[in-house]
């Protein structure tokens, strides 16, 4: 990798990794809270529906918080099955009320019986890929409709798992800029994998960081390995640079 590419990434990381990034990004949803469990639940739900127009994502994630009385941990821990009926009518693109209701049930199971979301992502002590596979297995361990499974990615199927990798960045990465939360200690920043989407993929190919044409898990591994050559301890910090350049069409 050329030094000019790293200089470009460092320049745009400094430009985009700022607190005003929060105002335009779904990360603003968990940023409304201060308690660890509220942050991680709000973050998981916001990341789950983080596709499409960002305004719509933020509006619908806000609606989910309202339906949980803006107290996500208390709601997840203490709600009765009948309380899930309040999600009837909720929809974000293909994520429907059926999916939202199962998510509430599964999250309650995770917090009551499996130590919470951080522990749920820590069932495998191997790579992030194995952690995501283990989480997927646990999340769908209750009776559910097959249609809901598509809303939690599984790299076992070679998915890029963009939204889950973004969620892990939020939870794990310690951010001096105040964007990411760094509230999970069971995963290290150096282990994180790049949240790969159309923006980051397009820019990465243009500047020579990614050769693979498909946006799949192999591409995630290839891109993350390239970014680790620039910063072995914090490779996914360059998500800000690549995404920012893509959204603003800088490159």
Coordinates of C-alpha atoms in Angstrom, one line a residue:
X1 CA 0.0 0.0 0.0
X2 CA 1.3 3.4 -0.9
X3 CA 1.9 6.1 1.7
X4 CA -0.3 8.4 -0.4
X5 CA -3.4 6.2 0.2
X6 CA -2.8 6.2 4.0
X7 CA -2.4 10.0 3.9
X8 CA -5.7 10.3 2.1
X9 CA -7.4 8.0 4.6
X10 CA -5.9 9.9 7.6
X11 CA -7.0 13.2 6.0
X12 CA -10.6 12.2 5.6
X13 CA -10.8 10.3 8.9
X14 CA -9.9 13.6 10.6
X15 CA -12.5 15.4 8.5
X16 CA -15.4 13.0 9.1
X17 CA -14.8 11.4 12.5
X18 CA -16.2 14.4 14.5
X19 CA -19.2 14.8 16.8
X20 CA -21.2 16.5 14.1
X21 CA -21.2 13.2 12.3
X22 CA -23.7 12.0 14.9
X23 CA -26.4 14.4 13.8
X24 CA -26.6 12.7 10.4
X25 CA -26.1 9.1 11.4
X26 CA -28.1 6.3 13.1
X27 CA -25.4 6.3 15.9
X28 CA -27.4 9.3 17.2
X29 CA -30.0 6.9 18.5
X30 CA -27.8 5.1 21.1
X31 CA -26.1 8.4 21.8
X32 CA -29.2 9.6 23.5
X33 CA -28.6 7.3 26.4
X34 CA -26.0 7.0 29.1
X35 CA -26.6 3.5 30.7
X36 CA -24.6 0.7 29.0
X37 CA -27.6 -1.5 28.5
X38 CA -29.7 1.3 27.0
X39 CA -26.9 2.2 24.6
X40 CA -26.3 -1.4 23.4
X41 CA -30.0 -2.2 23.0
X42 CA -30.8 1.1 21.2
X43 CA -27.6 0.7 19.1
X44 CA -28.6 -2.9 18.1
X45 CA -32.1 -1.9 17.0
X46 CA -30.8 1.2 15.1
X47 CA -28.1 -0.8 13.4
X48 CA -30.6 -3.5 12.4
X49 CA -32.7 -1.1 10.4
X50 CA -29.8 1.0 9.1
X51 CA -30.4 0.7 5.4
X52 CA -32.2 3.1 3.1
X53 CA -32.4 6.8 3.5
X54 CA -30.7 8.0 6.7
X55 CA -33.6 10.3 7.6
X56 CA -36.0 7.4 7.4
X57 CA -33.7 5.2 9.4
X58 CA -33.4 7.8 12.2
X59 CA -37.2 8.5 12.2
X60 CA -38.1 4.8 12.5
X61 CA -35.4 4.0 15.0
X62 CA -36.7 6.9 17.1
X63 CA -40.2 5.4 16.8
X64 CA -38.8 2.1 18.2
X65 CA -37.4 4.0 21.2
X66 CA -40.8 5.7 21.7
X67 CA -42.6 2.3 21.7
X68 CA -40.2 1.2 24.4
X69 CA -41.0 4.4 26.3
X70 CA -37.5 5.6 25.7
X71 CA -36.2 3.2 28.3
X72 CA -35.0 0.2 26.2
X73 CA -33.3 -1.8 28.9
X74 CA -36.2 -1.5 31.3
X75 CA -38.7 -2.4 28.6
X76 CA -36.7 -5.4 27.4
X77 CA -36.1 -6.8 30.9
X78 CA -39.6 -6.2 32.3
X79 CA -42.2 -6.2 29.5
X80 CA -44.9 -8.8 29.3
X81 CA -45.7 -10.7 26.0
X82 CA -48.8 -8.6 25.6
X83 CA -46.7 -5.4 25.6
X84 CA -45.2 -6.5 22.3
X85 CA -48.5 -5.8 20.6
X86 CA -47.7 -2.1 20.6
X87 CA -45.3 -2.8 17.8
X88 CA -48.2 -3.8 15.5
X89 CA -48.1 -1.6 12.4
X90 CA -44.4 -0.8 12.7
X91 CA -42.5 -1.1 9.4
X92 CA -39.1 0.0 8.0
X93 CA -38.7 -1.2 4.5
X94 CA -38.9 -5.1 4.8
X95 CA -38.5 -5.0 8.6
X96 CA -42.1 -5.4 9.8
X97 CA -44.0 -5.6 13.0
X98 CA -43.6 -9.4 12.9
X99 CA -39.9 -8.9 13.0
X100 CA -40.0 -6.2 15.7
X101 CA -42.1 -8.4 18.0
X102 CA -39.7 -11.3 17.7
X103 CA -36.7 -9.0 18.3
X104 CA -38.3 -7.9 21.6
X105 CA -38.8 -11.5 22.6
X106 CA -35.3 -12.6 21.7
X107 CA -33.7 -9.6 23.3
X108 CA -35.6 -10.4 26.5
X109 CA -34.3 -14.0 26.4
X110 CA -30.8 -12.7 25.9
X111 CA -30.9 -10.4 28.8
X112 CA -32.8 -12.7 31.2
X113 CA -31.0 -15.9 30.4
X114 CA -27.7 -15.2 28.6
X115 CA -26.1 -12.2 30.3
X116 CA -27.1 -9.5 27.8
X117 CA -25.9 -8.4 24.3
X118 CA -22.2 -8.2 25.1
X119 CA -22.2 -11.8 26.4
X120 CA -24.2 -12.9 23.4
X121 CA -21.5 -11.7 21.1
X122 CA -18.9 -13.3 23.3
X123 CA -20.1 -16.9 23.0
X124 CA -17.2 -17.7 20.6
X125 CA -13.8 -16.6 21.7
X126 CA -12.4 -16.9 18.2
X127 CA -12.7 -14.4 15.3
X128 CA -15.4 -11.8 14.9
X129 CA -16.8 -14.0 12.1
X130 CA -17.3 -16.8 14.7
X131 CA -18.7 -14.3 17.2
X132 CA -21.3 -13.2 14.7
X133 CA -22.2 -16.8 13.8
X134 CA -22.6 -17.6 17.5
X135 CA -24.8 -14.6 18.1
X136 CA -27.0 -15.5 15.1
X137 CA -27.5 -19.0 16.5
X138 CA -28.5 -17.6 19.9
X139 CA -30.7 -14.8 18.6
X140 CA -32.8 -17.3 16.6
X141 CA -32.9 -20.0 19.3
X142 CA -36.6 -19.3 20.0
X143 CA -39.5 -20.2 17.8
X144 CA -39.6 -17.7 14.9
X145 CA -40.7 -17.2 11.3
X146 CA -38.0 -17.8 8.8
X147 CA -38.6 -14.3 7.3
X148 CA -37.1 -12.7 10.3
X149 CA -33.7 -14.4 10.0
X150 CA -32.7 -12.1 7.1
X151 CA -32.6 -9.1 9.5
X152 CA -29.6 -10.5 11.4
X153 CA -26.7 -11.3 9.0
X154 CA -24.7 -14.4 9.2
X155 CA -21.1 -14.5 7.7
X156 CA -21.6 -18.3 7.5
X157 CA -23.6 -17.5 4.4
X158 CA -20.8 -15.2 3.2
X159 CA -22.8 -12.1 4.0
X160 CA -20.7 -8.9 4.6
X161 CA -22.7 -8.4 7.8
X162 CA -22.3 -4.7 7.3
X163 CA -24.8 -3.6 10.0
X164 CA -23.5 -5.9 12.6
X165 CA -19.9 -4.9 12.0
X166 CA -21.0 -1.3 12.3
X167 CA -22.7 -2.1 15.5
X168 CA -19.6 -3.7 16.9
X169 CA -17.6 -0.6 15.9
X170 CA -20.0 1.5 17.9
X171 CA -19.8 -0.8 21.0
X172 CA -16.1 -1.7 21.0
X173 CA -14.1 1.1 19.5
X174 CA -12.8 3.8 21.9
X175 CA -13.3 7.1 20.1
X176 CA -11.4 10.2 21.1
X177 CA -13.9 12.1 18.9
X178 CA -16.9 11.0 20.9
X179 CA -18.7 9.1 18.1
X180 CA -18.1 5.4 19.0
X181 CA -18.9 4.4 22.6
X182 CA -16.2 1.8 23.6
X183 CA -18.3 0.3 26.2
X184 CA -17.5 -3.4 25.5
X185 CA -14.2 -4.8 26.7
X186 CA -14.7 -8.5 25.6
X187 CA -13.7 -7.6 22.0
X188 CA -10.6 -5.6 21.0
X189 CA -10.6 -2.8 18.4
X190 CA -7.9 -4.6 16.5
X191 CA -10.2 -7.6 16.0
X192 CA -13.0 -5.5 14.4
X193 CA -14.0 -6.1 10.8
X194 CA -14.8 -3.3 8.3
X195 CA -18.5 -2.4 7.8
X196 CA -18.6 -2.9 4.0
X197 CA -21.4 -1.3 2.0
X198 CA -21.7 0.2 -1.5
X199 CA -20.0 3.5 -0.4
X200 CA -17.0 2.0 1.3
X201 CA -16.7 -0.7 -1.3
X202 CA -16.7 1.7 -4.2
X203 CA -14.2 4.0 -2.7
X204 CA -11.9 1.1 -1.6
X205 CA -11.8 -0.2 -5.1
X206 CA -11.1 3.2 -6.7
X207 CA -8.1 3.8 -4.4
X208 CA -6.8 0.2 -4.7
X209 CA -7.6 -1.2 -1.3
X210 CA -10.0 -3.8 -2.6
X211 CA -9.9 -6.0 -5.6
X212 CA -12.7 -8.4 -5.0
X213 CA -15.8 -7.4 -6.9
X214 CA -18.5 -8.8 -4.6
X215 CA -19.4 -7.1 -1.3
X216 CA -19.3 -10.3 0.7
X217 CA -17.4 -11.6 3.7
X218 CA -14.2 -12.4 1.7
X219 CA -14.2 -8.7 0.6
X220 CA -14.6 -7.7 4.3
X221 CA -11.5 -9.8 5.1
X222 CA -9.5 -8.4 2.2
X223 CA -10.3 -4.7 3.0
X224 CA -9.8 -5.1 6.7
X225 CA -6.4 -6.7 6.2
X226 CA -5.4 -3.8 4.0
X227 CA -6.5 -1.3 6.6
X228 CA -4.6 -3.1 9.3
X229 CA -1.4 -2.4 7.4
X230 CA -2.1 1.3 8.2
X231 CA -3.3 0.9 11.7
X232 CA -3.1 -2.6 13.2
X233 CA -4.7 -1.5 16.5
X234 CA -7.7 0.4 15.1
X235 CA -8.2 -0.5 11.4
X236 CA -12.0 0.2 11.3
X237 CA -11.4 3.9 12.1
X238 CA -11.0 4.3 8.4
X239 CA -14.7 3.5 8.0
X240 CA -15.3 7.2 8.6
X241 CA -13.0 8.1 5.8
X242 CA -14.2 5.6 3.2
X243 CA -17.9 6.1 4.0
X244 CA -17.5 9.9 4.1
X245 CA -15.7 10.0 0.7
X246 CA -18.4 7.8 -0.8
X247 CA -21.4 9.7 0.5
X248 CA -19.9 13.1 -0.5
X249 CA -18.7 11.6 -3.8
X250 CA -15.2 13.0 -3.1
X251 CA -13.7 10.2 -5.1

